[in-house]
Amino acid sequence: YNEGLINQNIKDKFINYKPLELANSLGIESTIFEKQKNFNKLNCFPITLLLTIKDLIENEKLSLDQAAGILKASYDDISTLFKKESLNVKNANEINEYISLAR
């Protein structure tokens, strides 16, 4: 509506929809609408950025506190992600698995 793509009448129809009811009526698993308890916002960063920061931490050019400041994350999130034993990642599948450890 704000972008001018729909009019007020269509906007009013959409306001009546409830995501949970719509998901149930379409047979979609409704738990995707629940808040993720273990969500880690670090997962939204590109893997290449996280690997660069990992390398800087390993080479002692960046501290965990500094990394937390750069990524605007908590120290706990940063230490959980970067203080894993499996820091020597070799292929794309291992990288994805490594990054998902913070979830």
mmCIF file of N, CA and C in Angstrom:
data_model
loop_
_atom_site.group_PDB
_atom_site.id
_atom_site.type_symbol
_atom_site.label_atom_id
_atom_site.label_comp_id
_atom_site.label_asym_id
_atom_site.label_seq_id
_atom_site.Cartn_x
_atom_site.Cartn_y
_atom_site.Cartn_z
ATOM 1 N N TYR A 1 0.835 -1.187 0.000
ATOM 2 C CA TYR A 1 0.000 0.000 0.000
ATOM 3 C C TYR A 1 0.880 1.250 0.000
ATOM 4 N N ASN A 2 1.876 1.244 0.873
ATOM 5 C CA ASN A 2 2.773 2.406 0.950
ATOM 6 C C ASN A 2 3.564 2.612 -0.336
ATOM 7 N N GLU A 3 3.805 1.542 -1.063
ATOM 8 C CA GLU A 3 4.542 1.637 -2.320
ATOM 9 C C GLU A 3 3.618 1.963 -3.492
ATOM 10 N N GLY A 4 2.322 2.028 -3.231
ATOM 11 C CA GLY A 4 1.371 2.349 -4.294
ATOM 12 C C GLY A 4 1.017 1.161 -5.179
ATOM 13 N N LEU A 5 1.300 -0.048 -4.713
ATOM 14 C CA LEU A 5 1.041 -1.241 -5.520
ATOM 15 C C LEU A 5 -0.356 -1.811 -5.314
ATOM 16 N N ILE A 6 -0.987 -1.487 -4.189
ATOM 17 C CA ILE A 6 -2.360 -1.916 -3.924
ATOM 18 C C ILE A 6 -3.142 -0.730 -3.373
ATOM 19 N N ASN A 7 -4.469 -0.814 -3.496
ATOM 20 C CA ASN A 7 -5.304 0.280 -2.975
ATOM 21 C C ASN A 7 -5.776 -0.029 -1.553
ATOM 22 N N GLN A 8 -6.494 0.893 -0.975
ATOM 23 C CA GLN A 8 -6.953 0.767 0.417
ATOM 24 C C GLN A 8 -7.835 -0.463 0.615
ATOM 25 N N ASN A 9 -8.713 -0.758 -0.348
ATOM 26 C CA ASN A 9 -9.604 -1.919 -0.207
ATOM 27 C C ASN A 9 -8.820 -3.223 -0.106
ATOM 28 N N ILE A 10 -7.820 -3.386 -0.949
ATOM 29 C CA ILE A 10 -7.004 -4.608 -0.909
ATOM 30 C C ILE A 10 -6.196 -4.648 0.382
ATOM 31 N N LYS A 11 -5.675 -3.504 0.797
ATOM 32 C CA LYS A 11 -4.927 -3.441 2.058
ATOM 33 C C LYS A 11 -5.819 -3.887 3.213
ATOM 34 N N ASP A 12 -7.061 -3.404 3.245
ATOM 35 C CA ASP A 12 -7.993 -3.773 4.315
ATOM 36 C C ASP A 12 -8.264 -5.282 4.334
ATOM 37 N N LYS A 13 -8.314 -5.915 3.150
ATOM 38 C CA LYS A 13 -8.520 -7.366 3.091
ATOM 39 C C LYS A 13 -7.321 -8.107 3.681
ATOM 40 N N PHE A 14 -6.115 -7.627 3.363
ATOM 41 C CA PHE A 14 -4.910 -8.284 3.881
ATOM 42 C C PHE A 14 -4.776 -8.138 5.388
ATOM 43 N N ILE A 15 -5.261 -7.053 5.938
ATOM 44 C CA ILE A 15 -5.168 -6.820 7.382
ATOM 45 C C ILE A 15 -5.923 -7.897 8.154
ATOM 46 N N ASN A 16 -6.964 -8.442 7.555
ATOM 47 C CA ASN A 16 -7.767 -9.460 8.230
ATOM 48 C C ASN A 16 -7.108 -10.833 8.273
ATOM 49 N N TYR A 17 -6.093 -11.055 7.444
ATOM 50 C CA TYR A 17 -5.409 -12.349 7.438
ATOM 51 C C TYR A 17 -4.514 -12.484 8.657
ATOM 52 N N LYS A 18 -4.514 -13.681 9.217
ATOM 53 C CA LYS A 18 -3.627 -14.002 10.330
ATOM 54 C C LYS A 18 -2.664 -15.077 9.825
ATOM 55 N N PRO A 19 -1.362 -14.841 9.927
ATOM 56 C CA PRO A 19 -0.397 -15.795 9.376
ATOM 57 C C PRO A 19 -0.615 -17.234 9.835
ATOM 58 N N LEU A 20 -0.907 -17.436 11.107
ATOM 59 C CA LEU A 20 -1.094 -18.788 11.620
ATOM 60 C C LEU A 20 -2.297 -19.467 10.975
ATOM 61 N N GLU A 21 -3.421 -18.753 10.885
ATOM 62 C CA GLU A 21 -4.619 -19.323 10.272
ATOM 63 C C GLU A 21 -4.407 -19.589 8.790
ATOM 64 N N LEU A 22 -3.723 -18.674 8.118
ATOM 65 C CA LEU A 22 -3.456 -18.837 6.696
ATOM 66 C C LEU A 22 -2.553 -20.057 6.469
ATOM 67 N N ALA A 23 -1.528 -20.203 7.277
ATOM 68 C CA ALA A 23 -0.623 -21.348 7.158
ATOM 69 C C ALA A 23 -1.385 -22.650 7.369
ATOM 70 N N ASN A 24 -2.200 -22.690 8.406
ATOM 71 C CA ASN A 24 -2.981 -23.904 8.678
ATOM 72 C C ASN A 24 -3.921 -24.238 7.532
ATOM 73 N N SER A 25 -4.560 -23.233 6.958
ATOM 74 C CA SER A 25 -5.495 -23.485 5.857
ATOM 75 C C SER A 25 -4.777 -23.967 4.602
ATOM 76 N N LEU A 26 -3.497 -23.610 4.451
ATOM 77 C CA LEU A 26 -2.713 -24.033 3.290
ATOM 78 C C LEU A 26 -1.891 -25.289 3.560
ATOM 79 N N GLY A 27 -1.983 -25.798 4.791
ATOM 80 C CA GLY A 27 -1.245 -26.999 5.149
ATOM 81 C C GLY A 27 0.241 -26.757 5.388
ATOM 82 N N ILE A 28 0.597 -25.527 5.699
ATOM 83 C CA ILE A 28 1.992 -25.185 5.976
ATOM 84 C C ILE A 28 2.243 -25.368 7.461
ATOM 85 N N GLU A 29 3.399 -25.928 7.787
ATOM 86 C CA GLU A 29 3.781 -26.119 9.186
ATOM 87 C C GLU A 29 3.775 -24.761 9.888
ATOM 88 N N SER A 30 2.937 -24.607 10.874
ATOM 89 C CA SER A 30 2.749 -23.300 11.508
ATOM 90 C C SER A 30 3.845 -22.933 12.495
ATOM 91 N N THR A 31 4.699 -23.877 12.859
ATOM 92 C CA THR A 31 5.751 -23.560 13.831
ATOM 93 C C THR A 31 6.793 -22.605 13.255
ATOM 94 N N ILE A 32 6.807 -22.424 11.935
ATOM 95 C CA ILE A 32 7.777 -21.487 11.352
ATOM 96 C C ILE A 32 7.472 -20.053 11.769
ATOM 97 N N PHE A 33 6.256 -19.820 12.273
ATOM 98 C CA PHE A 33 5.879 -18.475 12.698
ATOM 99 C C PHE A 33 6.229 -18.223 14.171
ATOM 100 N N GLU A 34 6.670 -19.268 14.858
ATOM 101 C CA GLU A 34 7.035 -19.107 16.266
ATOM 102 C C GLU A 34 8.435 -18.521 16.362
ATOM 103 N N LYS A 35 8.653 -17.763 17.406
ATOM 104 C CA LYS A 35 9.968 -17.155 17.611
ATOM 105 C C LYS A 35 10.999 -18.251 17.852
ATOM 106 N N GLN A 36 12.103 -18.148 17.148
ATOM 107 C CA GLN A 36 13.176 -19.122 17.305
ATOM 108 C C GLN A 36 13.903 -18.862 18.620
ATOM 109 N N LYS A 37 13.944 -19.850 19.493
ATOM 110 C CA LYS A 37 14.606 -19.678 20.784
ATOM 111 C C LYS A 37 16.116 -19.594 20.633
ATOM 112 N N ASN A 38 16.664 -20.360 19.701
ATOM 113 C CA ASN A 38 18.106 -20.410 19.547
ATOM 114 C C ASN A 38 18.585 -19.577 18.361
ATOM 115 N N PHE A 39 17.799 -18.607 17.942
ATOM 116 C CA PHE A 39 18.184 -17.794 16.796
ATOM 117 C C PHE A 39 19.440 -17.004 17.125
ATOM 118 N N ASN A 40 20.337 -16.988 16.204
ATOM 119 C CA ASN A 40 21.573 -16.243 16.367
ATOM 120 C C ASN A 40 21.694 -15.314 15.169
ATOM 121 N N LYS A 41 21.705 -14.028 15.421
ATOM 122 C CA LYS A 41 21.701 -13.080 14.308
ATOM 123 C C LYS A 41 22.972 -13.134 13.489
ATOM 124 N N LEU A 42 23.997 -13.809 13.979
ATOM 125 C CA LEU A 42 25.232 -13.937 13.200
ATOM 126 C C LEU A 42 25.002 -14.734 11.929
ATOM 127 N N ASN A 43 23.967 -15.560 11.903
ATOM 128 C CA ASN A 43 23.686 -16.361 10.721
ATOM 129 C C ASN A 43 23.242 -15.528 9.527
ATOM 130 N N CYS A 44 22.919 -14.262 9.750
ATOM 131 C CA CYS A 44 22.489 -13.423 8.627
ATOM 132 C C CYS A 44 23.683 -12.814 7.894
ATOM 133 N N PHE A 45 24.899 -12.943 8.447
ATOM 134 C CA PHE A 45 26.076 -12.401 7.785
ATOM 135 C C PHE A 45 26.599 -13.375 6.739
ATOM 136 N N PRO A 46 27.183 -12.851 5.663
ATOM 137 C CA PRO A 46 27.762 -13.752 4.651
ATOM 138 C C PRO A 46 28.884 -14.596 5.262
ATOM 139 N N ILE A 47 28.981 -15.821 4.808
ATOM 140 C CA ILE A 47 29.998 -16.731 5.318
ATOM 141 C C ILE A 47 31.391 -16.144 5.103
ATOM 142 N N THR A 48 31.592 -15.477 3.975
ATOM 143 C CA THR A 48 32.920 -14.914 3.701
ATOM 144 C C THR A 48 33.320 -13.892 4.750
ATOM 145 N N LEU A 49 32.374 -13.085 5.221
ATOM 146 C CA LEU A 49 32.673 -12.108 6.270
ATOM 147 C C LEU A 49 33.028 -12.821 7.571
ATOM 148 N N LEU A 50 32.257 -13.837 7.921
ATOM 149 C CA LEU A 50 32.530 -14.573 9.154
ATOM 150 C C LEU A 50 33.880 -15.281 9.089
ATOM 151 N N LEU A 51 34.215 -15.806 7.922
ATOM 152 C CA LEU A 51 35.517 -16.457 7.779
ATOM 153 C C LEU A 51 36.662 -15.456 7.858
ATOM 154 N N THR A 52 36.449 -14.262 7.322
ATOM 155 C CA THR A 52 37.465 -13.214 7.426
ATOM 156 C C THR A 52 37.686 -12.838 8.881
ATOM 157 N N ILE A 53 36.605 -12.669 9.609
ATOM 158 C CA ILE A 53 36.718 -12.329 11.040
ATOM 159 C C ILE A 53 37.368 -13.478 11.800
ATOM 160 N N LYS A 54 37.009 -14.705 11.454
ATOM 161 C CA LYS A 54 37.632 -15.885 12.080
ATOM 162 C C LYS A 54 39.143 -15.861 11.874
ATOM 163 N N ASP A 55 39.565 -15.571 10.644
ATOM 164 C CA ASP A 55 41.001 -15.510 10.343
ATOM 165 C C ASP A 55 41.688 -14.410 11.148
ATOM 166 N N LEU A 56 41.047 -13.259 11.256
ATOM 167 C CA LEU A 56 41.619 -12.159 12.038
ATOM 168 C C LEU A 56 41.753 -12.528 13.512
ATOM 169 N N ILE A 57 40.763 -13.243 14.027
ATOM 170 C CA ILE A 57 40.820 -13.684 15.426
ATOM 171 C C ILE A 57 41.949 -14.703 15.607
ATOM 172 N N GLU A 58 42.024 -15.666 14.686
ATOM 173 C CA GLU A 58 43.067 -16.683 14.776
ATOM 174 C C GLU A 58 44.468 -16.080 14.697
ATOM 175 N N ASN A 59 44.616 -15.044 13.877
ATOM 176 C CA ASN A 59 45.920 -14.389 13.714
ATOM 177 C C ASN A 59 46.151 -13.292 14.750
ATOM 178 N N GLU A 60 45.268 -13.229 15.726
ATOM 179 C CA GLU A 60 45.358 -12.286 16.841
ATOM 180 C C GLU A 60 45.429 -10.827 16.385
ATOM 181 N N LYS A 61 44.753 -10.538 15.273
ATOM 182 C CA LYS A 61 44.650 -9.158 14.804
ATOM 183 C C LYS A 61 43.328 -8.540 15.252
ATOM 184 N N LEU A 62 42.449 -9.379 15.786
ATOM 185 C CA LEU A 62 41.131 -8.948 16.240
ATOM 186 C C LEU A 62 40.768 -9.780 17.460
ATOM 187 N N SER A 63 40.291 -9.112 18.511
ATOM 188 C CA SER A 63 39.864 -9.845 19.705
ATOM 189 C C SER A 63 38.391 -10.224 19.575
ATOM 190 N N LEU A 64 37.952 -11.132 20.426
ATOM 191 C CA LEU A 64 36.536 -11.504 20.429
ATOM 192 C C LEU A 64 35.665 -10.292 20.765
ATOM 193 N N ASP A 65 36.147 -9.437 21.675
ATOM 194 C CA ASP A 65 35.396 -8.220 22.014
ATOM 195 C C ASP A 65 35.269 -7.296 20.808
ATOM 196 N N GLN A 66 36.350 -7.143 20.066
ATOM 197 C CA GLN A 66 36.314 -6.282 18.883
ATOM 198 C C GLN A 66 35.378 -6.865 17.820
ATOM 199 N N ALA A 67 35.438 -8.187 17.640
ATOM 200 C CA ALA A 67 34.547 -8.840 16.676
ATOM 201 C C ALA A 67 33.088 -8.639 17.078
ATOM 202 N N ALA A 68 32.809 -8.738 18.375
ATOM 203 C CA ALA A 68 31.442 -8.515 18.862
ATOM 204 C C ALA A 68 30.996 -7.091 18.536
ATOM 205 N N GLY A 69 31.886 -6.130 18.704
ATOM 206 C CA GLY A 69 31.549 -4.743 18.384
ATOM 207 C C GLY A 69 31.294 -4.535 16.907
ATOM 208 N N ILE A 70 32.132 -5.128 16.069
ATOM 209 C CA ILE A 70 31.975 -4.980 14.617
ATOM 210 C C ILE A 70 30.658 -5.576 14.142
ATOM 211 N N LEU A 71 30.324 -6.757 14.650
ATOM 212 C CA LEU A 71 29.111 -7.453 14.213
ATOM 213 C C LEU A 71 27.876 -7.073 15.025
ATOM 214 N N LYS A 72 28.071 -6.166 15.995
ATOM 215 C CA LYS A 72 26.968 -5.743 16.865
ATOM 216 C C LYS A 72 26.264 -6.959 17.468
ATOM 217 N N ALA A 73 27.083 -7.851 18.020
ATOM 218 C CA ALA A 73 26.589 -9.084 18.619
ATOM 219 C C ALA A 73 27.105 -9.167 20.048
ATOM 220 N N SER A 74 26.573 -10.099 20.794
ATOM 221 C CA SER A 74 27.043 -10.274 22.160
ATOM 222 C C SER A 74 28.367 -11.032 22.153
ATOM 223 N N TYR A 75 29.121 -10.841 23.214
ATOM 224 C CA TYR A 75 30.390 -11.564 23.367
ATOM 225 C C TYR A 75 30.130 -13.071 23.358
ATOM 226 N N ASP A 76 29.044 -13.501 23.998
ATOM 227 C CA ASP A 76 28.717 -14.930 24.050
ATOM 228 C C ASP A 76 28.470 -15.506 22.660
ATOM 229 N N ASP A 77 27.732 -14.748 21.813
ATOM 230 C CA ASP A 77 27.481 -15.219 20.450
ATOM 231 C C ASP A 77 28.791 -15.362 19.681
ATOM 232 N N ILE A 78 29.654 -14.374 19.823
ATOM 233 C CA ILE A 78 30.931 -14.395 19.110
ATOM 234 C C ILE A 78 31.797 -15.554 19.608
ATOM 235 N N SER A 79 31.897 -15.705 20.916
ATOM 236 C CA SER A 79 32.754 -16.778 21.438
ATOM 237 C C SER A 79 32.191 -18.149 21.092
ATOM 238 N N THR A 80 30.859 -18.275 21.059
ATOM 239 C CA THR A 80 30.240 -19.546 20.671
ATOM 240 C C THR A 80 30.618 -19.889 19.239
ATOM 241 N N LEU A 81 30.596 -18.901 18.364
ATOM 242 C CA LEU A 81 30.869 -19.141 16.950
ATOM 243 C C LEU A 81 32.350 -19.351 16.676
ATOM 244 N N PHE A 82 33.219 -18.560 17.291
ATOM 245 C CA PHE A 82 34.625 -18.568 16.907
ATOM 246 C C PHE A 82 35.551 -19.339 17.830
ATOM 247 N N LYS A 83 35.071 -19.819 18.951
ATOM 248 C CA LYS A 83 35.935 -20.582 19.847
ATOM 249 C C LYS A 83 35.684 -22.084 19.719
ATOM 250 N N LYS A 84 35.223 -22.500 18.559
ATOM 251 C CA LYS A 84 35.009 -23.918 18.310
ATOM 252 C C LYS A 84 36.338 -24.575 17.954
ATOM 253 N N GLU A 85 36.452 -25.866 18.251
ATOM 254 C CA GLU A 85 37.671 -26.597 17.914
ATOM 255 C C GLU A 85 37.827 -26.725 16.406
ATOM 256 N N SER A 86 36.715 -26.726 15.684
ATOM 257 C CA SER A 86 36.750 -26.957 14.243
ATOM 258 C C SER A 86 36.985 -25.673 13.455
ATOM 259 N N LEU A 87 37.942 -24.876 13.868
ATOM 260 C CA LEU A 87 38.190 -23.616 13.165
ATOM 261 C C LEU A 87 38.921 -23.808 11.840
ATOM 262 N N ASN A 88 39.574 -24.953 11.638
ATOM 263 C CA ASN A 88 40.228 -25.159 10.364
ATOM 264 C C ASN A 88 39.251 -25.823 9.395
ATOM 265 N N VAL A 89 38.433 -24.996 8.750
ATOM 266 C CA VAL A 89 37.375 -25.422 7.848
ATOM 267 C C VAL A 89 37.976 -25.627 6.462
ATOM 268 N N LYS A 90 37.611 -26.759 5.792
ATOM 269 C CA LYS A 90 38.251 -27.064 4.523
ATOM 270 C C LYS A 90 37.355 -26.938 3.303
ATOM 271 N N ASN A 91 36.064 -27.181 3.415
ATOM 272 C CA ASN A 91 35.218 -27.085 2.220
ATOM 273 C C ASN A 91 33.895 -26.398 2.542
ATOM 274 N N ALA A 92 33.127 -26.119 1.498
ATOM 275 C CA ALA A 92 31.896 -25.331 1.652
ATOM 276 C C ALA A 92 30.900 -25.999 2.587
ATOM 277 N N ASN A 93 30.774 -27.316 2.525
ATOM 278 C CA ASN A 93 29.825 -28.009 3.413
ATOM 279 C C ASN A 93 30.244 -27.862 4.866
ATOM 280 N N GLU A 94 31.529 -27.987 5.128
ATOM 281 C CA GLU A 94 32.010 -27.823 6.491
ATOM 282 C C GLU A 94 31.833 -26.381 6.956
ATOM 283 N N ILE A 95 32.012 -25.430 6.040
ATOM 284 C CA ILE A 95 31.829 -24.014 6.386
ATOM 285 C C ILE A 95 30.382 -23.780 6.819
ATOM 286 N N ASN A 96 29.444 -24.270 6.032
ATOM 287 C CA ASN A 96 28.029 -24.081 6.366
ATOM 288 C C ASN A 96 27.692 -24.739 7.694
ATOM 289 N N GLU A 97 28.226 -25.937 7.927
ATOM 290 C CA GLU A 97 27.981 -26.628 9.186
ATOM 291 C C GLU A 97 28.611 -25.846 10.344
ATOM 292 N N TYR A 98 29.796 -25.341 10.123
ATOM 293 C CA TYR A 98 30.496 -24.558 11.144
ATOM 294 C C TYR A 98 29.704 -23.311 11.524
ATOM 295 N N ILE A 99 29.215 -22.587 10.517
ATOM 296 C CA ILE A 99 28.452 -21.361 10.778
ATOM 297 C C ILE A 99 27.139 -21.708 11.477
ATOM 298 N N SER A 100 26.527 -22.832 11.126
ATOM 299 C CA SER A 100 25.244 -23.179 11.737
ATOM 300 C C SER A 100 25.384 -23.620 13.192
ATOM 301 N N LEU A 101 26.619 -23.859 13.666
ATOM 302 C CA LEU A 101 26.810 -24.236 15.070
ATOM 303 C C LEU A 101 26.294 -23.154 16.021
ATOM 304 N N ALA A 102 26.278 -21.925 15.573
ATOM 305 C CA ALA A 102 25.839 -20.823 16.440
ATOM 306 C C ALA A 102 24.328 -20.772 16.570
ATOM 307 N N ARG A 103 23.628 -21.526 15.772
ATOM 308 C CA ARG A 103 22.161 -21.500 15.838
ATOM 309 C C ARG A 103 21.660 -22.150 17.077
#
